[in-house]
Amino acid sequence: MTERISKYQRFKMMNPIIQFFKFIYLSIKIMIVVAGGHGGTREVK
Amino acid sequence: MSKIVILGAGISGHVAASHLRRKLSKEHEVVVVSPNSNYQWIPSNIWVGIGRMKSKEILFPLAPLYRKKNIGFLQAKAISFHPEGDAVEAKPYVLSEYVIGEKKGVQEKVTYDYLINATGPKLNFEATDGLIPGSNKTYSVCTYGHADHAWHGLNGLIQEMKKGKKAKILIGTGHAKATCQGAAFEYILNVEQELRKHKVRDMAEITWISNEYQLGDFGMDGMLLSYNSMTMKSSEMVEMIFEDRDIKWILGAGVEKIEDGLAHYENLDGEHKTESYDFAMLIPAFSGHGFKAFDKGNQDITDKLFKGFMIVDADYTSKPYEEWSVQDWPETYQNPSYKNIFAPGIAFAPPHAISKPRKSKNGTDISPAPPRTGMPSGITAKLVADNIIDSIKKGKESLEHKGSMGNMGAACIASAGYGLTQGSGVSITTYPIVPDYHKYPKSQGRKLGKTFGEIGLAGHWLKLALHYAFIYKAKMKPFWWLIPE
Ligand SMILES: Cc1cc2nc3c(=O)[nH]c(=O)nc-3n(C[C@H](O)[C@H](O)[C@H](O)COP(=O)(O)OP(=O)(O)OC[C@H]3O[C@@H](n4cnc5c(N)ncnc54)[C@H](O)[C@@H]3O)c2cc1C
């Protein structure tokens, strides 16, 4: 097993307080990407 | 008055039916034809497959909901398409066969003004010799029944490991052209975490087997993504996770045959190899359902409607990978020959793959087919419903709503372990889904910032929140339509 994720990184990934703010941040960011609209790609002839 | 028939009550069929019913007045008829009595939220099958959710938590019966919402429901399967009717039936229809109750086996001509084919994929286990869920120690998580079964198999193995058995676990794709690598990726990480929870992790060797050329390809040609303050390749991100979790990998593998505890595969070097296992979860090939179509004179016109999956407004001209473009991808999901037929979700025939096609030295195609995940399935279904609604209201064809996968974002919240405080998730968004190398030439066809990755507990909460939100939406509870697809 290779420890590719350091103890400090893992602490940040699993800390509920840090992750709570991350949850809010991710929810908004994902909403922007996904609900940010979609459309065609072809020129109107 | 118009009659809209929707084939399939999966993510896309159900989304289309709900929006049509909400926006069309009662004089118009909305009818769903689907063989399954339940709606299932497929993404949560992963948790059923590790025993953390019961299948009843991810499904609900469709008939009572449809009755309440005035949506017609036939528990039947479509058999053949007759877009011009026939000698006795003037209207276009789909020949359907009831699968349950007194009418079981009875065939009926279900006529329509508009038809939405949302039948998704056929889980083509037969394409791989011996790949049968529940036998040869192989399982699937593609349906809730399969996932229940997978947990039964995995739990049995965990109990044996507790008694000292060393075990090999193999998870990935079960065919050279399979797709849906994301689901297998989630499952392998969840299984790995469960083994740790059961304190048997050191008894197991876990291996990822996939038709991908590189880790993190996901059938989307991989991606360059923002991760923390860095720009990282998805292959590097998945490699980091697998190494950290001590998961081995076999890439470029086209699984061709399964025997009891043995997976035979060909790799890109043309070598034929065998991997042994005590438990395997392998995603089968996805194919069209093999529907036939006939014209008014009963002549076979299947090639006007189907190319495996249903033909829509894509550019199907065969061209090399270097010439593929986002413009090849459909925008309205309308069949070019019969303008009142649409196919959103997985039911439409893609113009080509997204990942670079590769062949083994023996000429076998070994590379992922293009995925169509839940989000694009929902979005394409809604836009098809909106175009039908506009056409009905305006009294003429209206195709204003467009949504190409080359101009649409998607989020993939991959569960990496279950648990409110111990869980984890890999959240990845991509924009666009199909890379646009002209627009974003320096970032592998995708917009950095909108294409990003995150790993951590928040990802698990997000996936759980989506589970509850989408089941709420599917049950059409108050203000369900405010939740985006
Ligand atoms: C294990 C797993 C996990 C996944 N996780 C995610 C995830 O986390 N996020 C994500 O975005 N996507 C995920 N996906 C992908 C997602 O589930 C699909 O993109 C989505 O279900 C496609 O929707 P669909 O409506 O096109 O097809 P389906 O959901 O497959 O629905 C097809 C419907 O057609 C019906 N049908 C079949 N044959 C007939 C017939 N002859 N006549 C009438 N009806 C018929 C079926 O009963 C079903 O109701 C996952 C997939 C799997 C297998």
Coordinates of C-alpha atoms and ligand atoms in Angstrom, one line a residue:
Chain A
M1 CA 0.0 0.0 0.0
T2 CA 1.3 3.4 -1.0
E3 CA 0.2 6.3 1.2
R4 CA -0.7 8.7 -1.6
I5 CA -3.0 10.9 0.5
S6 CA -1.1 12.4 3.4
K7 CA -2.5 12.4 6.9
Y8 CA -3.1 16.1 6.8
Q9 CA -5.0 15.8 3.5
R10 CA -7.0 12.9 4.9
F11 CA -7.8 15.0 8.0
K12 CA -9.2 17.7 5.8
M13 CA -11.1 15.3 3.7
M14 CA -12.8 13.7 6.7
N15 CA -13.2 16.6 9.1
P16 CA -17.0 17.2 9.4
I17 CA -16.7 20.9 10.0
I18 CA -14.4 21.6 7.0
Q19 CA -16.5 19.2 5.0
F20 CA -19.8 20.9 5.9
F21 CA -18.5 24.1 4.3
K22 CA -17.2 22.1 1.4
F23 CA -20.7 20.6 1.0
I24 CA -22.3 24.0 0.7
Y25 CA -19.5 25.1 -1.7
L26 CA -19.8 22.0 -3.8
S27 CA -23.6 22.1 -4.0
I28 CA -23.5 25.7 -5.3
K29 CA -20.7 24.9 -7.7
I30 CA -22.4 21.8 -9.1
M31 CA -25.7 23.7 -9.4
I32 CA -23.8 26.3 -11.5
V33 CA -22.3 23.7 -13.8
V34 CA -25.4 21.6 -14.2
A35 CA -28.3 24.1 -14.0
G36 CA -26.2 26.6 -15.9
G37 CA -28.0 25.8 -19.1
H38 CA -27.5 23.7 -22.1
G39 CA -28.1 24.2 -25.8
G40 CA -27.2 23.1 -29.3
T41 CA -23.8 23.2 -31.0
R42 CA -24.7 23.7 -34.6
E43 CA -24.9 27.0 -36.4
V44 CA -28.5 28.0 -37.4
K45 CA -28.5 27.6 -41.2
Chain B
M1 CA -56.4 16.3 -28.2
S2 CA -53.0 14.6 -28.4
K3 CA -51.8 11.3 -27.1
I4 CA -48.2 11.0 -26.0
V5 CA -46.9 7.5 -25.4
I6 CA -43.7 7.1 -23.4
L7 CA -41.9 3.7 -23.5
G8 CA -39.9 3.1 -20.3
A9 CA -40.2 4.5 -16.8
G10 CA -36.5 4.9 -16.0
I11 CA -34.9 8.3 -15.4
S12 CA -35.7 9.7 -18.8
G13 CA -39.1 8.1 -19.3
H14 CA -40.3 9.2 -15.9
V15 CA -38.9 12.7 -16.2
A16 CA -40.6 13.1 -19.6
A17 CA -44.0 11.8 -18.3
S18 CA -43.9 14.1 -15.2
H19 CA -43.2 17.2 -17.2
L20 CA -45.7 16.4 -19.9
R21 CA -48.4 15.8 -17.3
R22 CA -47.6 19.0 -15.4
K23 CA -47.6 21.3 -18.4
L24 CA -50.3 19.8 -20.6
S25 CA -54.0 20.2 -19.9
K26 CA -56.2 17.1 -19.0
E27 CA -57.6 16.8 -22.5
H28 CA -54.2 15.5 -23.6
E29 CA -53.3 11.9 -22.8
V30 CA -50.0 10.9 -21.3
V31 CA -49.4 7.1 -21.3
V32 CA -46.4 5.2 -20.0
V33 CA -45.6 1.7 -21.2
S34 CA -43.0 -0.1 -19.1
P35 CA -42.5 -3.7 -18.0
N36 CA -41.2 -2.9 -14.5
S37 CA -43.9 -2.1 -11.8
N38 CA -41.4 0.1 -9.9
Y39 CA -39.4 3.2 -10.4
Q40 CA -35.8 2.7 -9.2
W41 CA -33.2 5.3 -8.4
I42 CA -30.4 3.3 -10.1
P43 CA -27.4 5.3 -8.7
S44 CA -28.2 4.1 -5.2
N45 CA -27.9 0.5 -6.3
I46 CA -24.2 0.8 -5.3
W47 CA -25.3 1.0 -1.6
V48 CA -27.7 -1.9 -2.0
G49 CA -24.8 -3.9 -3.3
I50 CA -22.8 -3.4 -0.1
G51 CA -25.8 -4.0 2.2
R52 CA -26.0 -0.4 3.4
M53 CA -29.5 0.3 1.8
K54 CA -32.4 -2.0 1.3
S55 CA -33.8 -2.1 -2.3
K56 CA -37.1 -0.9 -1.0
E57 CA -35.4 2.4 -0.1
I58 CA -34.5 3.1 -3.7
L59 CA -37.8 2.2 -5.4
F60 CA -41.5 2.8 -5.3
P61 CA -44.4 1.4 -7.2
L62 CA -45.4 3.4 -10.3
A63 CA -49.1 2.5 -10.7
P64 CA -50.5 4.4 -7.6
L65 CA -48.5 7.5 -8.5
Y66 CA -49.5 7.5 -12.1
R67 CA -53.2 6.9 -11.2
K68 CA -53.1 9.9 -8.8
K69 CA -51.4 12.1 -11.4
N70 CA -53.6 11.0 -14.3
I71 CA -50.8 9.4 -16.2
G72 CA -51.9 6.2 -18.0
F73 CA -49.8 3.2 -17.2
L74 CA -49.5 -0.1 -19.1
Q75 CA -47.2 -2.7 -17.4
A76 CA -46.1 -4.0 -20.7
K77 CA -43.1 -4.2 -23.0
A78 CA -42.8 -2.6 -26.4
I79 CA -42.3 -5.3 -29.1
S80 CA -42.4 -3.5 -32.5
F81 CA -42.8 -0.1 -34.0
H82 CA -45.4 0.8 -36.6
P83 CA -44.9 4.6 -37.2
E84 CA -47.4 4.6 -40.2
G85 CA -50.0 2.3 -38.6
D86 CA -51.0 -0.6 -40.8
A87 CA -53.7 -1.8 -43.1
V88 CA -56.3 -1.7 -40.4
E89 CA -55.0 0.8 -37.9
A90 CA -54.6 4.3 -39.4
K91 CA -52.7 5.8 -36.5
P92 CA -49.1 5.1 -35.7
Y93 CA -48.7 2.6 -33.0
V94 CA -46.3 0.5 -30.9
L95 CA -47.2 -3.2 -30.5
S96 CA -46.9 -3.9 -26.8
E97 CA -47.3 -7.0 -24.7
Y98 CA -48.6 -7.1 -21.2
V99 CA -46.2 -8.7 -18.7
I100 CA -48.4 -9.2 -15.7
G101 CA -52.0 -9.8 -14.6
E102 CA -55.0 -11.2 -16.5
K103 CA -53.7 -9.7 -19.7
K104 CA -50.3 -11.2 -19.4
G105 CA -49.0 -12.2 -22.9
V106 CA -51.8 -10.2 -24.6
Q107 CA -50.6 -7.9 -27.3
E108 CA -52.1 -4.5 -27.9
K109 CA -51.6 -1.8 -30.5
V110 CA -50.8 1.4 -28.4
T111 CA -51.5 4.3 -30.8
Y112 CA -49.9 7.7 -30.4
D113 CA -49.5 11.2 -31.8
Y114 CA -46.1 11.6 -30.2
L115 CA -43.8 8.7 -29.1
I116 CA -40.9 9.0 -26.7
N117 CA -38.7 5.9 -26.7
A118 CA -37.0 6.0 -23.3
T119 CA -36.2 2.3 -23.1
G120 CA -32.6 2.8 -22.0
P121 CA -30.2 -0.1 -22.6
K122 CA -30.6 -3.8 -22.8
L123 CA -28.2 -5.2 -20.2
N124 CA -26.5 -7.5 -22.7
F125 CA -25.0 -10.2 -20.5
E126 CA -25.2 -12.7 -23.3
A127 CA -22.5 -10.8 -25.2
T128 CA -19.9 -12.2 -22.8
D129 CA -19.9 -16.0 -22.5
G130 CA -20.6 -17.1 -19.0
L131 CA -21.4 -13.6 -17.6
I132 CA -24.7 -14.3 -15.8
P133 CA -25.4 -12.3 -12.7
G134 CA -25.4 -14.7 -9.7
S135 CA -23.5 -17.5 -11.3
N136 CA -19.8 -18.2 -11.8
K137 CA -19.3 -16.0 -8.7
T138 CA -20.0 -12.9 -10.9
Y139 CA -22.6 -10.3 -9.9
S140 CA -24.0 -7.0 -11.3
V141 CA -25.4 -3.9 -9.6
C142 CA -27.3 -2.7 -12.7
T143 CA -30.8 -3.3 -11.2
Y144 CA -31.9 -3.4 -7.6
G145 CA -32.5 -7.2 -7.9
H146 CA -28.9 -7.7 -9.1
A147 CA -27.6 -5.4 -6.4
D148 CA -29.4 -7.4 -3.6
H149 CA -27.9 -10.5 -5.0
A150 CA -24.4 -9.0 -5.2
W151 CA -24.6 -8.1 -1.5
H152 CA -25.7 -11.6 -0.7
G153 CA -22.6 -12.9 -2.5
L154 CA -20.2 -10.3 -1.0
N155 CA -21.5 -10.8 2.5
G156 CA -21.0 -14.6 2.2
L157 CA -17.4 -14.0 1.2
I158 CA -16.9 -11.5 4.1
Q159 CA -18.1 -14.1 6.5
E160 CA -15.6 -16.6 5.0
M161 CA -12.8 -14.1 5.3
K162 CA -13.6 -13.6 8.9
K163 CA -12.9 -17.3 9.3
G164 CA -9.5 -16.8 7.7
K165 CA -10.1 -17.2 3.9
K166 CA -7.9 -15.1 1.6
A167 CA -10.0 -13.8 -1.2
K168 CA -9.6 -12.1 -4.6
I169 CA -12.2 -9.5 -5.7
L170 CA -12.5 -8.3 -9.3
I171 CA -14.6 -5.3 -10.2
G172 CA -14.9 -3.4 -13.5
T173 CA -16.2 -4.0 -17.0
G174 CA -17.3 -7.4 -18.3
H175 CA -17.0 -6.7 -22.1
A176 CA -14.5 -5.1 -24.4
K177 CA -17.1 -2.4 -25.4
A178 CA -18.8 -1.9 -22.1
T179 CA -19.6 1.5 -20.7
C180 CA -20.7 2.8 -17.2
Q181 CA -17.2 2.5 -15.8
G182 CA -18.3 5.2 -13.2
A183 CA -20.7 2.7 -11.5
A184 CA -18.0 0.0 -11.2
F185 CA -15.6 2.7 -9.9
E186 CA -18.1 3.6 -7.2
Y187 CA -18.7 -0.1 -6.3
I188 CA -15.0 -1.0 -6.0
L189 CA -14.4 1.9 -3.6
N190 CA -17.4 1.0 -1.5
V191 CA -16.5 -2.6 -1.4
E192 CA -13.0 -1.7 -0.3
Q193 CA -14.3 0.5 2.5
E194 CA -16.8 -2.2 3.6
L195 CA -14.0 -4.7 3.9
R196 CA -12.2 -2.3 6.2
K197 CA -15.3 -1.8 8.3
H198 CA -15.6 -5.6 8.6
K199 CA -11.9 -5.7 9.5
V200 CA -11.1 -8.1 6.7
R201 CA -9.3 -5.7 4.3
D202 CA -6.0 -7.5 4.7
M203 CA -7.5 -10.8 3.7
A204 CA -8.5 -9.5 0.2
E205 CA -6.7 -8.6 -3.0
I206 CA -8.9 -6.1 -4.9
T207 CA -8.4 -5.6 -8.6
W208 CA -10.0 -3.2 -11.1
I209 CA -10.4 -4.6 -14.6
S210 CA -11.5 -2.3 -17.4
N211 CA -11.6 -1.7 -21.1
E212 CA -10.2 1.8 -20.5
Y213 CA -6.8 2.6 -21.9
Q214 CA -6.0 4.7 -18.9
L215 CA -7.5 4.9 -15.4
G216 CA -10.2 7.7 -15.1
D217 CA -11.2 7.5 -18.7
F218 CA -14.8 6.7 -17.8
G219 CA -15.7 6.4 -21.4
M220 CA -15.3 10.2 -21.7
D221 CA -11.7 10.2 -23.0
G222 CA -10.6 11.1 -19.5
M223 CA -10.4 14.7 -18.5
L224 CA -8.2 17.5 -17.3
L225 CA -9.7 18.8 -14.1
S226 CA -9.1 21.4 -11.4
Y227 CA -8.3 19.6 -8.1
N228 CA -7.6 21.9 -5.2
S229 CA -5.2 24.5 -6.7
M230 CA -3.8 22.2 -9.3
T231 CA -4.8 21.0 -12.7
M232 CA -4.7 17.3 -12.8
K233 CA -5.6 14.5 -15.2
S234 CA -8.4 12.2 -14.2
S235 CA -6.0 9.3 -14.7
E236 CA -3.7 10.8 -12.0
M237 CA -6.6 11.3 -9.7
V238 CA -7.9 7.8 -9.9
E239 CA -4.4 6.4 -9.7
M240 CA -3.8 8.3 -6.5
I241 CA -7.1 6.9 -5.0
F242 CA -6.4 3.3 -6.1
E243 CA -2.8 3.4 -4.8
D244 CA -3.9 4.9 -1.6
R245 CA -6.6 2.2 -1.2
D246 CA -4.3 -0.6 -2.3
I247 CA -6.4 -1.5 -5.4
K248 CA -4.5 -3.1 -8.3
W249 CA -5.6 -2.5 -11.9
I250 CA -5.7 -4.2 -15.3
L251 CA -6.4 -1.8 -18.2
G252 CA -7.2 -2.3 -21.9
A253 CA -8.9 -5.6 -21.0
G254 CA -11.7 -7.0 -23.1
V255 CA -13.3 -9.6 -20.9
E256 CA -14.5 -12.3 -23.4
K257 CA -15.4 -15.3 -21.2
I258 CA -16.3 -16.1 -17.7
E259 CA -16.0 -19.5 -16.0
D260 CA -16.5 -20.3 -12.3
G261 CA -14.1 -17.8 -10.6
L262 CA -12.1 -17.1 -13.8
A263 CA -12.3 -14.1 -16.1
H264 CA -10.7 -14.6 -19.5
Y265 CA -9.7 -11.5 -21.3
E266 CA -7.7 -10.1 -24.2
N267 CA -5.6 -7.1 -23.8
L268 CA -4.4 -4.4 -26.2
D269 CA -1.2 -6.3 -26.8
G270 CA -3.3 -9.1 -28.2
E271 CA -2.5 -11.4 -25.3
H272 CA -5.2 -13.7 -23.9
K273 CA -5.0 -13.8 -20.1
T274 CA -7.0 -15.1 -17.2
E275 CA -7.7 -13.5 -13.8
S276 CA -9.1 -15.6 -10.9
Y277 CA -11.5 -14.3 -8.3
D278 CA -13.8 -15.2 -5.5
F279 CA -16.2 -12.4 -6.1
A280 CA -16.6 -10.3 -9.2
M281 CA -18.9 -7.4 -10.2
L282 CA -18.6 -6.8 -13.9
I283 CA -20.7 -4.3 -15.9
P284 CA -22.1 -6.0 -19.0
A285 CA -22.2 -4.5 -22.5
F286 CA -25.2 -2.2 -23.1
S287 CA -27.1 -2.7 -26.4
G288 CA -30.3 -1.7 -28.1
H289 CA -33.4 -3.9 -27.4
G290 CA -33.5 -5.3 -30.9
F291 CA -36.8 -3.7 -31.8
K292 CA -38.2 -4.1 -35.3
A293 CA -40.1 -1.5 -37.2
F294 CA -42.6 -1.9 -40.1
D295 CA -44.3 0.5 -42.5
K296 CA -48.0 0.7 -43.4
G297 CA -47.5 -2.2 -45.9
N298 CA -45.8 -4.3 -43.2
Q299 CA -42.4 -3.9 -44.9
D300 CA -39.4 -4.0 -42.5
I301 CA -38.1 -0.4 -42.0
T302 CA -36.0 -1.1 -38.9
D303 CA -33.0 0.7 -40.4
K304 CA -35.0 3.9 -40.5
L305 CA -35.5 3.8 -36.8
F306 CA -32.7 1.9 -35.3
K307 CA -29.0 1.6 -35.5
G308 CA -28.7 -0.7 -32.4
F309 CA -30.3 2.2 -30.4
M310 CA -32.7 4.6 -31.9
I311 CA -31.6 6.9 -34.8
V312 CA -32.0 10.6 -33.9
D313 CA -30.6 13.9 -35.2
A314 CA -27.0 12.9 -34.9
D315 CA -24.4 12.9 -37.7
Y316 CA -23.8 9.1 -38.1
T317 CA -21.3 9.5 -41.0
S318 CA -18.4 7.2 -40.1
K319 CA -15.2 9.2 -39.6
P320 CA -11.9 8.8 -37.8
Y321 CA -11.4 9.9 -34.2
E322 CA -9.4 13.0 -35.3
E323 CA -12.5 14.3 -37.2
W324 CA -15.1 13.8 -34.5
S325 CA -16.7 17.0 -33.4
V326 CA -19.4 18.1 -30.9
Q327 CA -21.6 18.9 -33.9
D328 CA -22.0 15.2 -34.5
W329 CA -24.0 14.9 -31.3
P330 CA -27.8 15.2 -31.4
E331 CA -29.6 18.3 -30.1
T332 CA -33.3 17.4 -30.2
Y333 CA -33.3 13.6 -30.1
Q334 CA -35.9 13.5 -32.9
N335 CA -36.0 10.7 -35.4
P336 CA -35.3 12.2 -38.9
S337 CA -37.7 9.9 -40.7
Y338 CA -40.6 10.1 -38.3
K339 CA -40.7 13.5 -36.7
N340 CA -43.1 12.6 -33.9
I341 CA -40.7 10.0 -32.5
F342 CA -38.0 11.0 -30.0
A343 CA -35.4 9.1 -28.0
P344 CA -33.8 10.7 -25.0
G345 CA -31.5 9.1 -22.3
I346 CA -29.6 6.0 -23.2
A347 CA -32.2 5.0 -25.9
F348 CA -30.6 7.1 -28.7
A349 CA -27.9 5.9 -30.9
P350 CA -24.7 7.9 -30.3
P351 CA -22.9 9.1 -33.4
H352 CA -19.7 7.4 -32.1
A353 CA -17.8 6.9 -28.9
I354 CA -16.2 9.7 -26.9
S355 CA -13.1 7.8 -25.8
K356 CA -10.5 7.2 -28.5
P357 CA -11.3 3.8 -30.1
R358 CA -8.5 1.2 -29.8
K359 CA -8.0 -2.2 -31.2
S360 CA -5.9 -5.1 -29.8
K361 CA -3.1 -6.5 -32.0
N362 CA -5.6 -9.1 -33.1
G363 CA -8.0 -6.4 -34.3
T364 CA -10.5 -6.7 -31.4
D365 CA -12.1 -3.4 -30.4
I366 CA -11.3 -2.7 -26.8
S367 CA -12.5 0.7 -25.7
P368 CA -15.4 2.1 -23.8
A369 CA -18.8 2.9 -25.4
P370 CA -20.0 6.4 -24.6
P371 CA -21.8 6.8 -21.3
R372 CA -25.1 8.6 -20.9
T373 CA -25.5 9.2 -17.2
G374 CA -28.5 10.2 -15.2
M375 CA -28.2 13.9 -15.5
P376 CA -28.0 14.1 -19.4
S377 CA -30.8 11.4 -19.4
G378 CA -33.0 13.7 -17.4
I379 CA -32.1 16.9 -19.3
T380 CA -32.7 15.3 -22.7
A381 CA -36.0 13.9 -21.6
K382 CA -37.2 17.3 -20.3
L383 CA -36.2 19.1 -23.5
V384 CA -38.0 16.4 -25.6
A385 CA -41.1 16.9 -23.4
D386 CA -40.8 20.7 -23.7
N387 CA -40.6 20.5 -27.5
I388 CA -43.7 18.2 -27.7
I389 CA -45.6 20.5 -25.4
D390 CA -44.7 23.6 -27.6
S391 CA -45.6 21.7 -30.7
I392 CA -49.0 20.7 -29.3
K393 CA -49.7 24.3 -28.0
K394 CA -48.6 26.0 -31.2
G395 CA -50.2 23.4 -33.5
K396 CA -47.0 23.1 -35.5
E397 CA -43.6 21.5 -35.0
S398 CA -41.4 23.4 -32.5
L399 CA -37.9 22.4 -31.7
E400 CA -36.7 25.4 -29.8
H401 CA -35.3 23.4 -26.8
K402 CA -31.9 21.9 -27.6
G403 CA -29.4 20.1 -25.5
S404 CA -26.3 18.6 -27.1
M405 CA -24.0 16.6 -24.8
G406 CA -21.3 18.8 -26.4
N407 CA -23.0 21.9 -24.7
M408 CA -24.1 20.4 -21.4
G409 CA -22.5 19.9 -18.1
A410 CA -22.7 16.8 -15.9
A411 CA -21.9 16.0 -12.3
C412 CA -20.7 12.6 -11.3
I413 CA -20.8 12.2 -7.6
A414 CA -19.1 8.8 -7.1
S415 CA -19.6 7.3 -3.8
A416 CA -16.3 6.1 -2.3
G417 CA -17.6 4.7 0.9
Y418 CA -20.8 4.8 2.9
G419 CA -21.2 6.4 6.4
L420 CA -22.4 9.8 7.8
T421 CA -19.0 10.5 9.4
Q422 CA -16.8 7.8 7.7
G423 CA -18.2 8.0 4.2
S424 CA -16.5 9.5 1.2
G425 CA -17.2 10.6 -2.3
V426 CA -15.4 11.7 -5.4
S427 CA -17.2 14.6 -6.9
I428 CA -16.4 15.3 -10.5
T429 CA -18.1 17.7 -12.8
T430 CA -17.4 18.0 -16.5
Y431 CA -18.3 20.7 -18.9
P432 CA -19.1 19.8 -21.6
I433 CA -19.7 16.1 -21.4
V434 CA -18.4 15.5 -25.0
P435 CA -15.1 17.4 -25.3
D436 CA -15.1 20.4 -27.5
Y437 CA -11.5 20.5 -28.8
H438 CA -12.2 23.7 -30.9
K439 CA -13.6 25.7 -28.0
Y440 CA -11.2 24.4 -25.3
P441 CA -8.1 23.3 -27.2
K442 CA -5.7 23.7 -24.3
S443 CA -7.6 21.9 -21.7
Q444 CA -8.5 18.6 -23.5
G445 CA -11.8 19.9 -24.8
R446 CA -13.3 20.9 -21.4
K447 CA -13.6 24.2 -19.5
L448 CA -11.3 24.1 -16.5
G449 CA -13.1 25.4 -13.3
K450 CA -16.3 23.9 -14.6
T451 CA -14.5 20.6 -14.9
F452 CA -13.3 19.9 -11.4
G453 CA -12.7 17.1 -8.9
E454 CA -13.0 16.9 -5.1
I455 CA -12.5 14.0 -2.7
G456 CA -14.0 13.8 0.8
L457 CA -16.9 13.3 3.2
A458 CA -18.8 16.1 1.6
G459 CA -19.1 14.0 -1.5
H460 CA -20.8 11.3 0.4
W461 CA -23.3 13.8 1.9
L462 CA -23.9 15.2 -1.6
K463 CA -24.6 11.8 -3.0
L464 CA -27.0 11.0 -0.1
A465 CA -28.7 14.4 -0.6
L466 CA -29.2 13.7 -4.3
H467 CA -30.6 10.3 -3.4
Y468 CA -33.4 11.8 -1.3
A469 CA -33.9 14.8 -3.6
F470 CA -34.3 12.7 -6.7
I471 CA -36.7 10.2 -5.1
Y472 CA -38.7 13.2 -3.8
K473 CA -38.8 14.6 -7.3
A474 CA -39.7 11.3 -8.9
K475 CA -42.6 10.9 -6.4
M476 CA -43.8 14.2 -7.7
K477 CA -44.2 15.7 -4.3
P478 CA -45.0 19.4 -3.9
F479 CA -42.7 21.6 -6.0
W480 CA -40.8 18.6 -7.3
W481 CA -40.3 20.5 -10.6
L482 CA -38.1 23.1 -8.8
I483 CA -35.4 20.4 -8.4
P484 CA -33.3 20.5 -11.6
E485 CA -32.7 17.3 -13.7
Ligands
LIG1 C1 -25.2 0.8 -11.0 C2 -25.4 2.1 -11.7 C3 -25.0 3.3 -11.0 C4 -25.2 4.5 -11.7 N1 -24.9 5.6 -11.0 C5 -25.1 6.8 -11.6 C6 -24.8 8.0 -10.9 O1 -24.3 8.0 -9.8 N2 -25.0 9.2 -11.5 C7 -25.6 9.2 -12.8 O2 -25.8 10.3 -13.3 N3 -25.9 8.1 -13.5 C8 -25.6 6.9 -12.9 N4 -25.9 5.7 -13.6 C9 -26.5 5.8 -15.0 C10 -28.0 6.1 -14.9 O3 -28.6 5.1 -14.1 C11 -28.5 6.0 -16.4 O4 -27.9 7.0 -17.1 C12 -30.0 6.2 -16.4 O5 -30.7 5.2 -15.7 C13 -30.5 6.2 -17.9 O6 -31.8 6.5 -17.9 P1 -32.8 5.9 -19.0 O7 -34.1 6.3 -18.7 O8 -32.3 6.3 -20.4 O9 -32.7 4.3 -19.0 P2 -33.1 3.3 -17.8 O10 -33.0 4.0 -16.5 O11 -32.4 2.1 -18.0 O12 -34.7 3.1 -18.1 C14 -35.2 2.3 -19.1 C15 -36.6 2.0 -18.9 O13 -37.1 1.3 -20.0 C16 -37.9 0.2 -19.6 N5 -37.9 -0.8 -20.7 C17 -37.0 -1.7 -21.0 N6 -37.4 -2.4 -22.1 C18 -38.6 -1.9 -22.4 C19 -39.6 -2.3 -23.4 N7 -39.3 -3.2 -24.3 N8 -40.7 -1.6 -23.5 C20 -41.0 -0.6 -22.6 N9 -40.1 -0.2 -21.6 C21 -38.9 -0.9 -21.5 C22 -37.1 -0.3 -18.3 O14 -38.0 -1.1 -17.6 C23 -36.9 1.1 -17.7 O15 -38.0 1.5 -17.0 C24 -25.7 4.5 -13.0 C25 -26.0 3.3 -13.7 C26 -25.8 2.1 -13.0 C27 -26.2 0.8 -13.7

